Short mmCIF file of N, CA, C and O in Angstrom, two decimals:
data_model
loop_
_atom_site.label_atom_id
_atom_site.label_comp_id
_atom_site.label_asym_id
_atom_site.label_seq_id
_atom_site.Cartn_x
_atom_site.Cartn_y
_atom_site.Cartn_z
N MET A 1 6.16 12.69 6.62
CA MET A 1 7.22 13.10 6.62
C MET A 1 8.06 11.77 6.81
O MET A 1 8.65 11.57 6.17
N GLY A 2 7.66 10.87 6.74
CA GLY A 2 8.66 9.49 7.52
C GLY A 2 8.39 8.85 6.33
O GLY A 2 10.15 7.74 6.12
N ASN A 3 7.41 8.63 5.40
CA ASN A 3 7.30 8.20 4.29
C ASN A 3 8.32 8.74 2.90
O ASN A 3 9.36 7.81 2.42
N GLN A 4 8.17 10.33 3.40
CA GLN A 4 9.48 10.92 2.35
C GLN A 4 10.89 10.33 3.06
O GLN A 4 12.18 10.38 1.46
N VAL A 5 10.88 9.94 4.10
CA VAL A 5 12.58 9.37 4.73
C VAL A 5 12.92 8.28 3.67
O VAL A 5 14.14 7.66 3.27
N VAL A 6 11.64 7.31 4.18
CA VAL A 6 11.69 6.04 3.36
C VAL A 6 12.43 6.37 1.47
O VAL A 6 13.00 5.55 1.25
N ILE A 7 11.87 7.07 1.15
CA ILE A 7 11.99 7.38 -0.11
C ILE A 7 13.35 7.59 -0.55
O ILE A 7 13.84 7.29 -1.45
N ALA A 8 13.24 8.51 0.38
CA ALA A 8 15.01 9.88 -0.23
C ALA A 8 15.89 8.33 0.63
O ALA A 8 16.74 8.41 -0.53
N VAL A 9 15.98 7.76 1.09
CA VAL A 9 17.05 6.69 1.23
C VAL A 9 17.02 5.31 0.33
O VAL A 9 17.96 5.23 0.24
N GLY A 10 15.95 4.88 0.21
CA GLY A 10 15.55 4.21 -0.56
C GLY A 10 16.46 3.85 -1.83
O GLY A 10 16.84 3.12 -2.70
N THR A 11 16.13 5.41 -2.46
CA THR A 11 16.17 6.21 -3.89
C THR A 11 17.74 5.87 -3.54
O THR A 11 18.61 5.53 -4.61
N PHE A 12 18.69 6.43 -2.67
CA PHE A 12 20.09 6.25 -2.71
C PHE A 12 20.94 5.60 -2.55
O PHE A 12 21.67 5.32 -3.71
N ILE A 13 20.31 4.38 -2.12
CA ILE A 13 20.76 3.14 -2.00
C ILE A 13 20.01 2.40 -2.63
O ILE A 13 21.72 2.04 -3.47
N LEU A 14 19.91 2.23 -3.79
CA LEU A 14 19.13 1.97 -5.01
C LEU A 14 20.32 2.60 -5.74
O LEU A 14 20.55 2.21 -6.99
N LEU A 15 20.64 3.34 -6.05
CA LEU A 15 21.27 4.36 -6.61
C LEU A 15 22.81 3.86 -6.75
O LEU A 15 23.86 2.83 -8.05
N LEU A 16 23.49 3.68 -5.08
CA LEU A 16 24.49 3.21 -5.01
C LEU A 16 24.30 1.56 -5.29
O LEU A 16 25.95 1.01 -6.27
N THR A 17 23.53 0.74 -5.00
CA THR A 17 23.49 -0.60 -5.38
C THR A 17 23.63 -0.78 -7.03
O THR A 17 24.41 -1.84 -7.28
N GLY A 18 22.47 -0.22 -7.78
CA GLY A 18 23.25 -0.30 -8.87
C GLY A 18 24.12 0.25 -9.78
O GLY A 18 24.54 -0.29 -10.76
N LEU A 19 25.03 1.24 -9.27
CA LEU A 19 26.26 1.74 -9.73
C LEU A 19 27.11 0.96 -9.23
O LEU A 19 28.28 0.03 -10.72
N LEU A 20 27.35 0.07 -8.44
CA LEU A 20 27.87 -1.36 -7.45
C LEU A 20 27.68 -2.06 -8.70
O LEU A 20 28.79 -2.25 -8.99
N LEU A 21 26.93 -2.54 -8.79
CA LEU A 21 26.71 -3.30 -9.77
C LEU A 21 26.55 -4.13 -11.30
O LEU A 21 27.15 -4.41 -11.63
N GLY A 22 26.33 -2.42 -11.94
CA GLY A 22 26.94 -2.27 -12.86
C GLY A 22 28.35 -2.32 -12.62
O GLY A 22 28.92 -2.88 -14.41
N TYR A 23 29.29 -1.82 -11.91
CA TYR A 23 30.41 -1.94 -12.15
C TYR A 23 31.35 -3.78 -11.90
O TYR A 23 31.96 -3.40 -12.73
N VAL A 24 30.81 -4.06 -10.97
CA VAL A 24 30.43 -5.84 -11.22
C VAL A 24 30.48 -6.36 -12.22
O VAL A 24 31.75 -6.62 -12.83
N LEU A 25 29.59 -5.64 -13.10
CA LEU A 25 29.38 -6.99 -14.32
C LEU A 25 30.24 -6.38 -15.40
O LEU A 25 30.63 -7.12 -15.70
N SER A 26 30.43 -5.19 -15.57
CA SER A 26 31.31 -4.75 -16.74
C SER A 26 33.14 -4.88 -15.86
O SER A 26 33.33 -5.49 -16.59
N GLN A 27 32.88 -4.67 -15.16
CA GLN A 27 34.85 -5.96 -14.85
C GLN A 27 34.86 -6.81 -15.24
O GLN A 27 35.59 -7.88 -15.65
N LEU A 28 33.57 -8.00 -15.28
CA LEU A 28 33.49 -9.21 -15.41
C LEU A 28 33.35 -9.34 -16.75
O LEU A 28 34.13 -10.27 -17.15
N VAL A 29 32.90 -8.58 -17.82
CA VAL A 29 32.59 -8.95 -19.12
C VAL A 29 34.18 -8.19 -19.64
O VAL A 29 34.51 -8.54 -20.24
N LEU A 30 34.26 -7.45 -19.04
CA LEU A 30 35.93 -6.75 -19.94
C LEU A 30 36.81 -8.04 -19.20
O LEU A 30 37.51 -8.02 -19.49
N GLY A 31 36.96 -9.02 -18.15
CA GLY A 31 37.31 -9.75 -18.07
C GLY A 31 38.55 -9.36 -16.80
O GLY A 31 39.58 -9.94 -16.63
N PHE A 32 38.39 -8.21 -16.35
CA PHE A 32 39.17 -7.43 -15.55
C PHE A 32 39.06 -7.97 -13.80
O PHE A 32 39.66 -8.05 -13.07
N LEU A 33 37.89 -9.26 -13.95
CA LEU A 33 37.44 -9.81 -12.72
C LEU A 33 37.25 -11.06 -12.91
O LEU A 33 36.73 -11.43 -13.80
N GLN A 34 37.89 -11.95 -11.88
CA GLN A 34 37.44 -13.25 -12.76
C GLN A 34 36.58 -14.00 -12.01
O GLN A 34 36.06 -13.20 -10.66
N PHE A 35 35.90 -14.73 -12.24
CA PHE A 35 34.55 -14.93 -12.13
C PHE A 35 35.22 -16.15 -11.32
O PHE A 35 35.50 -17.35 -11.88
N ASN A 36 34.66 -16.43 -10.25
CA ASN A 36 34.93 -17.69 -9.13
C ASN A 36 33.93 -17.30 -7.91
O ASN A 36 32.44 -16.40 -8.58
N LEU A 37 33.63 -17.90 -7.14
CA LEU A 37 32.31 -18.68 -6.30
C LEU A 37 31.86 -16.94 -5.26
O LEU A 37 30.93 -16.39 -5.30
N LEU A 38 33.01 -16.54 -5.59
CA LEU A 38 33.35 -15.27 -4.53
C LEU A 38 32.30 -13.74 -5.47
O LEU A 38 31.92 -13.47 -5.02
N THR A 39 32.93 -14.09 -6.66
CA THR A 39 32.65 -13.05 -7.43
C THR A 39 31.41 -13.31 -7.80
O THR A 39 29.76 -12.46 -8.06
N PHE A 40 30.52 -14.43 -8.05
CA PHE A 40 29.28 -15.28 -8.24
C PHE A 40 28.49 -15.07 -7.16
O PHE A 40 27.05 -14.04 -7.66
N PHE A 41 28.65 -15.28 -6.05
CA PHE A 41 27.43 -15.02 -5.07
C PHE A 41 27.83 -13.27 -4.40
O PHE A 41 26.37 -12.93 -4.36
N GLY A 42 28.39 -12.53 -5.05
CA GLY A 42 28.36 -11.43 -4.49
C GLY A 42 27.43 -10.64 -5.67
O GLY A 42 27.00 -9.40 -5.57
N THR A 43 28.07 -11.30 -7.44
CA THR A 43 26.85 -10.65 -7.97
C THR A 43 25.57 -11.30 -7.39
O THR A 43 24.22 -9.81 -8.21
N LEU A 44 25.34 -12.04 -7.29
CA LEU A 44 23.59 -12.24 -6.96
C LEU A 44 23.13 -11.71 -5.55
O LEU A 44 22.54 -11.01 -6.38
N SER A 45 23.97 -11.54 -4.78
CA SER A 45 23.73 -10.79 -3.92
C SER A 45 23.18 -9.38 -3.81
O SER A 45 22.05 -8.73 -3.63
N LEU A 46 24.31 -8.48 -4.84
CA LEU A 46 23.75 -7.18 -5.53
C LEU A 46 22.32 -7.49 -5.96
O LEU A 46 21.80 -6.24 -6.24
N ILE A 47 22.53 -7.94 -7.00
CA ILE A 47 21.21 -8.50 -7.50
C ILE A 47 19.74 -8.48 -7.04
O ILE A 47 18.94 -7.79 -7.55
N LEU A 48 20.26 -9.24 -5.92
CA LEU A 48 18.89 -9.27 -4.81
C LEU A 48 18.21 -8.16 -4.50
O LEU A 48 17.17 -7.73 -3.99
N ILE A 49 19.47 -7.25 -3.60
CA ILE A 49 19.31 -5.82 -2.88
C ILE A 49 18.91 -5.59 -3.97
O ILE A 49 17.83 -4.27 -3.69
N PHE A 50 19.01 -5.19 -4.85
CA PHE A 50 18.83 -3.84 -5.97
C PHE A 50 17.58 -4.57 -6.59
O PHE A 50 16.01 -3.27 -6.46
N GLY A 51 17.36 -5.59 -6.97
CA GLY A 51 15.77 -6.24 -6.56
C GLY A 51 14.46 -5.58 -5.54
O GLY A 51 14.11 -5.12 -6.42
N THR A 52 14.85 -6.80 -4.49
CA THR A 52 14.63 -5.48 -3.17
C THR A 52 14.24 -4.43 -2.90
O THR A 52 12.72 -4.01 -3.15
N LEU A 53 14.86 -3.38 -3.43
CA LEU A 53 15.00 -2.23 -2.74
C LEU A 53 13.66 -2.02 -4.31
O LEU A 53 13.54 -0.68 -3.76
N TYR A 54 14.30 -2.28 -4.77
CA TYR A 54 13.28 -1.62 -6.13
C TYR A 54 11.60 -1.53 -6.08
O TYR A 54 11.08 -0.71 -6.32
N TYR A 55 11.37 -3.31 -6.05
CA TYR A 55 9.97 -3.32 -5.62
C TYR A 55 10.02 -2.89 -4.26
O TYR A 55 8.11 -2.20 -4.37
N VAL A 56 10.20 -1.90 -2.67
CA VAL A 56 9.70 -1.67 -2.02
C VAL A 56 9.58 -0.48 -2.49
O VAL A 56 8.84 0.94 -1.97
N LEU A 57 10.56 -0.18 -2.66
CA LEU A 57 10.96 1.48 -2.93
C LEU A 57 9.78 2.13 -4.39
O LEU A 57 8.71 3.13 -3.90
N PHE A 58 9.26 1.52 -5.51
CA PHE A 58 8.43 1.63 -5.75
C PHE A 58 6.92 1.37 -5.39
O PHE A 58 5.32 1.65 -5.75
N TRP A 59 6.39 -0.06 -4.20
CA TRP A 59 5.71 0.49 -3.83
C TRP A 59 5.00 0.87 -2.63
O TRP A 59 4.00 1.45 -2.74
N GLN A 60 6.36 1.34 -2.22
CA GLN A 60 5.99 2.91 -0.99
C GLN A 60 5.73 3.75 -1.99
O GLN A 60 5.23 4.70 -1.00
N LEU A 61 6.12 4.18 -3.05
CA LEU A 61 5.75 5.09 -4.23
C LEU A 61 4.45 5.34 -4.86
O LEU A 61 3.41 5.99 -4.18
N ARG A 62 3.89 3.56 -4.68
CA ARG A 62 2.12 3.85 -4.65
C ARG A 62 1.84 3.57 -4.04
O ARG A 62 0.39 4.45 -4.12
N ARG A 63 2.14 3.76 -2.27
CA ARG A 63 1.64 3.61 -1.28
C ARG A 63 1.06 5.36 -1.06
O ARG A 63 -0.29 5.63 -1.09
N GLU A 64 2.52 5.78 -1.19
CA GLU A 64 2.34 7.42 -0.74
C GLU A 64 0.94 7.86 -2.09
O GLU A 64 0.71 9.40 -1.93
N GLN A 65 0.96 7.33 -2.63
CA GLN A 65 -0.36 8.46 -3.95
C GLN A 65 -1.05 8.01 -4.59
O GLN A 65 -2.12 8.59 -4.23
N SER A 66 -1.37 6.41 -3.77
CA SER A 66 -3.02 6.66 -3.16
C SER A 66 -3.79 7.03 -2.38
O SER A 66 -4.51 6.85 -2.15
N ARG A 67 -2.46 7.13 -1.38
CA ARG A 67 -3.23 8.07 0.08
C ARG A 67 -2.90 9.55 0.01
O ARG A 67 -2.09 9.79 -0.10
N PRO A 68 -4.30 10.24 0.14
CA PRO A 68 -4.51 11.58 0.35
C PRO A 68 -3.66 12.35 1.52
O PRO A 68 -3.99 11.32 2.59
N SER A 69 -2.92 12.78 1.65
CA SER A 69 -1.54 13.67 2.37
C SER A 69 -2.22 14.30 3.40
O SER A 69 -1.52 14.36 4.60
N THR A 70 -3.21 14.87 2.88
CA THR A 70 -3.61 15.86 4.70
C THR A 70 -5.35 15.81 4.01
O THR A 70 -5.80 15.08 3.76
N ILE A 71 -5.27 16.91 5.20
CA ILE A 71 -7.09 16.54 5.56
C ILE A 71 -7.71 17.40 4.71
O ILE A 71 -8.88 16.98 3.83
N ASN A 72 -7.11 18.20 3.60
CA ASN A 72 -7.76 18.99 2.70
C ASN A 72 -7.81 18.29 1.71
O ASN A 72 -8.67 18.41 0.47
N GLU A 73 -7.04 17.64 1.09
CA GLU A 73 -7.64 16.70 0.06
C GLU A 73 -7.94 15.26 0.26
O GLU A 73 -8.05 13.89 -0.78
N ARG A 74 -8.92 14.69 0.91
CA ARG A 74 -9.63 13.65 1.64
C ARG A 74 -10.82 13.48 0.32
O ARG A 74 -11.17 14.46 -0.13
N ILE A 75 -11.38 12.45 0.45
CA ILE A 75 -12.31 12.44 -0.70
C ILE A 75 -13.85 12.85 -0.04
O ILE A 75 -13.15 12.92 1.13
N PRO A 76 -14.59 14.14 -0.47
CA PRO A 76 -15.43 14.62 -0.06
C PRO A 76 -16.45 13.84 0.58
O PRO A 76 -16.92 14.38 1.29
N ASN A 77 -16.89 13.03 -0.03
CA ASN A 77 -17.97 11.96 1.01
C ASN A 77 -17.62 11.14 2.28
O ASN A 77 -17.99 10.44 2.87
N GLN A 78 -15.93 11.44 2.71
CA GLN A 78 -15.79 10.81 3.52
C GLN A 78 -16.21 10.68 4.99
O GLN A 78 -16.45 12.36 5.46
N VAL A 79 -16.34 9.71 5.50
CA VAL A 79 -17.09 10.42 6.97
C VAL A 79 -15.40 10.39 8.20
O VAL A 79 -15.02 9.96 8.09
N ASP A 80 -14.89 12.28 8.81
CA ASP A 80 -14.66 12.49 8.97
C ASP A 80 -14.91 13.36 10.60
O ASP A 80 -14.00 14.28 10.57
N ASP A 81 -16.09 13.31 10.04
CA ASP A 81 -16.82 13.82 11.84
C ASP A 81 -17.27 13.27 13.44
O ASP A 81 -17.54 13.88 14.38
N GLY A 82 -15.72 12.68 13.80
CA GLY A 82 -15.59 11.79 14.72
C GLY A 82 -16.54 10.84 15.71
O GLY A 82 -16.26 10.07 15.91
N VAL A 83 -17.08 10.21 13.99
CA VAL A 83 -18.19 8.80 14.39
C VAL A 83 -17.12 7.75 14.64
O VAL A 83 -16.48 7.92 13.67
N SER A 84 -17.28 6.75 15.66
CA SER A 84 -16.22 5.95 16.09
C SER A 84 -16.77 4.59 15.03
O SER A 84 -17.77 4.26 14.55
N ASP A 85 -15.42 3.71 14.43
CA ASP A 85 -15.99 2.49 14.07
C ASP A 85 -17.04 1.76 14.35
O ASP A 85 -18.10 0.92 14.06
N SER A 86 -16.96 1.94 15.89
CA SER A 86 -17.53 0.07 16.42
C SER A 86 -19.20 1.32 16.39
O SER A 86 -20.42 0.41 16.63
N TYR A 87 -19.65 2.42 16.82
CA TYR A 87 -20.76 2.94 16.63
C TYR A 87 -21.08 2.83 15.37
O TYR A 87 -22.70 2.03 15.79
N LEU A 88 -21.10 3.11 14.68
CA LEU A 88 -21.23 2.53 13.30
C LEU A 88 -21.83 0.99 12.75
O LEU A 88 -22.73 0.54 12.76
N LYS A 89 -20.67 0.24 13.21
CA LYS A 89 -21.06 -0.67 13.46
C LYS A 89 -22.32 -1.49 13.55
O LYS A 89 -22.79 -2.26 13.98
N ASN A 90 -22.35 -1.51 14.73
CA ASN A 90 -23.46 -1.21 16.22
C ASN A 90 -24.81 -0.98 15.13
O ASN A 90 -26.12 -2.05 15.43
N ARG A 91 -24.70 0.32 14.72
CA ARG A 91 -26.32 0.81 14.27
C ARG A 91 -26.37 0.00 12.95
O ARG A 91 -27.56 -0.44 12.80
N LEU A 92 -25.29 -0.65 11.91
CA LEU A 92 -25.47 -1.08 10.51
C LEU A 92 -25.78 -3.03 11.33
O LEU A 92 -26.89 -3.03 10.97
N ILE A 93 -25.53 -3.62 12.88
CA ILE A 93 -26.12 -5.13 12.79
C ILE A 93 -27.45 -4.38 13.57
O ILE A 93 -28.50 -5.47 13.74
N ALA A 94 -27.80 -3.30 14.00
CA ALA A 94 -29.04 -2.90 14.46
C ALA A 94 -30.03 -3.34 13.63
O ALA A 94 -31.06 -3.65 13.34
N LYS A 95 -29.23 -2.30 12.37
CA LYS A 95 -30.25 -2.45 11.16
C LYS A 95 -30.32 -3.52 10.69
O LYS A 95 -32.16 -4.07 10.28
N LEU A 96 -29.51 -4.62 10.70
CA LEU A 96 -29.58 -6.29 10.41
C LEU A 96 -30.44 -7.03 11.21
O LEU A 96 -30.25 -8.04 11.38
N SER A 97 -30.88 -6.50 12.17
CA SER A 97 -31.54 -7.37 13.67
C SER A 97 -30.61 -8.13 14.01
O SER A 97 -30.89 -9.06 14.40
N GLY A 98 -29.35 -7.69 14.33
CA GLY A 98 -28.85 -8.35 14.97
C GLY A 98 -27.93 -9.29 14.66
O GLY A 98 -26.88 -9.68 15.07
N ASP A 99 -27.56 -9.35 12.82
CA ASP A 99 -27.22 -10.61 12.07
C ASP A 99 -25.28 -9.77 11.57
O ASP A 99 -25.13 -9.23 10.99
N ALA A 100 -24.31 -9.59 13.12
CA ALA A 100 -23.10 -9.47 13.04
C ALA A 100 -22.48 -9.63 11.36
O ALA A 100 -21.56 -9.06 10.78
N ALA A 101 -22.55 -11.27 10.87
CA ALA A 101 -22.02 -11.89 10.32
C ALA A 101 -22.80 -11.40 8.58
O ALA A 101 -22.29 -10.87 8.07
N ALA A 102 -23.38 -10.86 8.65
CA ALA A 102 -24.34 -10.58 7.12
C ALA A 102 -24.02 -8.81 7.59
O ALA A 102 -23.39 -8.22 6.07
N ALA A 103 -23.66 -7.73 8.58
CA ALA A 103 -22.87 -6.73 8.19
C ALA A 103 -21.79 -6.32 7.55
O ALA A 103 -20.96 -6.09 7.14
N GLU A 104 -20.83 -7.72 8.24
CA GLU A 104 -19.19 -8.27 8.34
C GLU A 104 -19.15 -8.49 6.10
O GLU A 104 -18.17 -8.04 5.89
N ARG A 105 -20.44 -9.06 5.97
CA ARG A 105 -20.20 -9.69 4.18
C ARG A 105 -21.03 -8.05 3.51
O ARG A 105 -20.17 -8.03 2.63
N LEU A 106 -21.09 -7.55 3.59
CA LEU A 106 -21.85 -6.54 3.54
C LEU A 106 -20.66 -5.09 3.26
O LEU A 106 -20.09 -4.65 2.07
N ILE A 107 -20.07 -4.91 4.09
CA ILE A 107 -18.83 -4.37 4.70
C ILE A 107 -17.18 -4.81 3.32
O ILE A 107 -17.07 -3.92 2.91
N GLU A 108 -17.78 -6.54 3.94
CA GLU A 108 -16.17 -6.50 2.59
C GLU A 108 -16.89 -6.49 0.97
O GLU A 108 -15.69 -6.24 0.73
N GLN A 109 -18.02 -6.39 1.02
CA GLN A 109 -18.10 -6.42 0.01
C GLN A 109 -17.89 -4.84 -0.67
O GLN A 109 -17.50 -4.30 -2.14
N ALA A 110 -18.63 -3.87 -0.08
CA ALA A 110 -18.00 -2.70 0.32
C ALA A 110 -16.87 -2.30 -0.26
O ALA A 110 -16.06 -1.86 -1.51
N LYS A 111 -15.31 -2.84 0.74
CA LYS A 111 -13.92 -2.54 0.28
C LYS A 111 -13.82 -3.16 -1.05
O LYS A 111 -12.58 -2.41 -1.76
N GLU A 112 -14.57 -4.28 -1.52
CA GLU A 112 -13.86 -4.87 -2.65
C GLU A 112 -14.46 -3.87 -3.94
O GLU A 112 -13.52 -3.96 -4.89
N THR A 113 -15.87 -3.41 -3.74
CA THR A 113 -16.07 -2.14 -4.80
C THR A 113 -15.56 -0.79 -4.53
O THR A 113 -15.45 -0.17 -5.67
N TYR A 114 -14.95 -0.62 -3.46
CA TYR A 114 -14.43 1.08 -3.39
C TYR A 114 -13.47 0.47 -2.19
O TYR A 114 -13.13 1.24 -1.24
N PRO A 115 -11.93 0.53 -3.18
CA PRO A 115 -11.18 -0.19 -1.83
C PRO A 115 -9.98 0.93 -1.56
O PRO A 115 -10.34 2.33 -2.31
N GLY A 116 -9.76 0.91 -0.34
CA GLY A 116 -8.47 2.09 0.07
C GLY A 116 -9.18 3.08 0.85
O GLY A 116 -8.97 4.37 0.52
N MET A 117 -10.71 2.98 1.02
CA MET A 117 -10.99 4.12 1.73
C MET A 117 -11.00 4.14 3.37
O MET A 117 -10.92 2.13 3.90
N PRO A 118 -11.12 5.09 4.66
CA PRO A 118 -11.16 4.36 5.57
C PRO A 118 -12.74 3.57 6.32
O PRO A 118 -13.87 3.43 5.42
N GLU A 119 -12.17 2.59 7.70
CA GLU A 119 -13.42 1.74 7.71
C GLU A 119 -14.54 2.91 8.07
O GLU A 119 -15.63 1.93 7.47
N ASN A 120 -14.30 3.60 8.72
CA ASN A 120 -16.38 4.03 8.92
C ASN A 120 -16.75 4.43 7.35
O ASN A 120 -18.03 4.72 7.19
N TRP A 121 -15.87 4.79 6.62
CA TRP A 121 -16.55 5.27 5.54
C TRP A 121 -17.61 3.92 4.42
O TRP A 121 -18.89 3.82 4.49
N TYR A 122 -16.98 2.68 4.77
CA TYR A 122 -17.57 1.63 4.72
C TYR A 122 -18.63 1.27 5.21
O TYR A 122 -19.94 0.97 4.80
N CYS A 123 -18.63 1.92 6.68
CA CYS A 123 -19.98 1.30 7.61
C CYS A 123 -21.50 2.47 7.38
O CYS A 123 -22.38 1.88 7.35
N GLU A 124 -20.80 3.43 6.99
CA GLU A 124 -21.49 4.44 6.42
C GLU A 124 -21.75 4.31 5.23
O GLU A 124 -23.49 4.61 4.55
N ARG A 125 -21.22 3.64 4.67
CA ARG A 125 -21.58 3.57 2.56
C ARG A 125 -22.55 2.12 3.08
O ARG A 125 -23.81 2.28 2.50
N VAL A 126 -22.46 1.41 3.56
CA VAL A 126 -23.43 0.17 3.77
C VAL A 126 -24.78 0.72 4.48
O VAL A 126 -25.83 0.00 4.18
N LEU A 127 -24.96 1.80 5.80
CA LEU A 127 -25.67 1.78 5.52
C LEU A 127 -26.56 2.58 4.95
O LEU A 127 -28.25 2.19 4.73
N ASP A 128 -26.26 3.95 4.10
CA ASP A 128 -27.25 4.26 3.61
C ASP A 128 -27.21 3.69 2.52
O ASP A 128 -28.73 3.65 1.91
N ASP A 129 -27.09 2.71 1.40
CA ASP A 129 -27.51 1.34 1.02
C ASP A 129 -28.49 0.89 1.43
O ASP A 129 -29.41 0.89 0.55
N LEU A 130 -28.47 0.10 2.82
CA LEU A 130 -29.33 -0.05 3.39
C LEU A 130 -30.90 0.72 3.48
O LEU A 130 -31.41 0.28 2.80
N GLU A 131 -30.79 2.24 3.67
CA GLU A 131 -31.93 3.01 3.88
C GLU A 131 -32.10 3.43 2.82
O GLU A 131 -33.20 3.45 1.67
N ARG A 132 -31.12 3.57 1.11
CA ARG A 132 -31.21 3.59 0.15
C ARG A 132 -32.38 1.92 -0.40
O ARG A 132 -33.45 2.63 -0.93
N ASP A 133 -32.32 1.42 0.00
CA ASP A 133 -32.97 -0.48 -0.33
C ASP A 133 -33.95 -0.02 0.19
O ASP A 133 -35.16 -0.72 -0.54
N ARG A 134 -34.33 0.12 1.01
CA ARG A 134 -35.78 -0.41 1.98
C ARG A 134 -36.44 1.55 2.04
O ARG A 134 -38.11 0.73 2.21
N GLN A 135 -36.13 1.80 0.95
CA GLN A 135 -37.68 3.41 0.88
C GLN A 135 -38.13 3.32 -0.75
O GLN A 135 -38.22 1.92 -1.84
#
């Protein structure tokens, strides 16, 4: 719900800023508005506001699309059985004979290979890979 409010408000402000920027630029081009320091900085600030809002809004939309919104839409292999991150990390470290640095490296490699998954999924993935490799 909060992300939708951010997107709606950002879109509204982006629309208003774009209209105001278009109006100011058209008045400058048509010669009805004198070009001076005030109009220069005003136009520059409108361009910066417009660009920043455009970037933030579409960053937010991309983030919204990449993340599942409900439990039913989650990835089937995702671990969501209440197992804590620390328990899985401890199991992983134990499998690696106490080498915590190696465990972190393996988790980071999994994060690079499969971006956007929850932390416990990476631990479970590395544990499964280790068990498969040992067989």
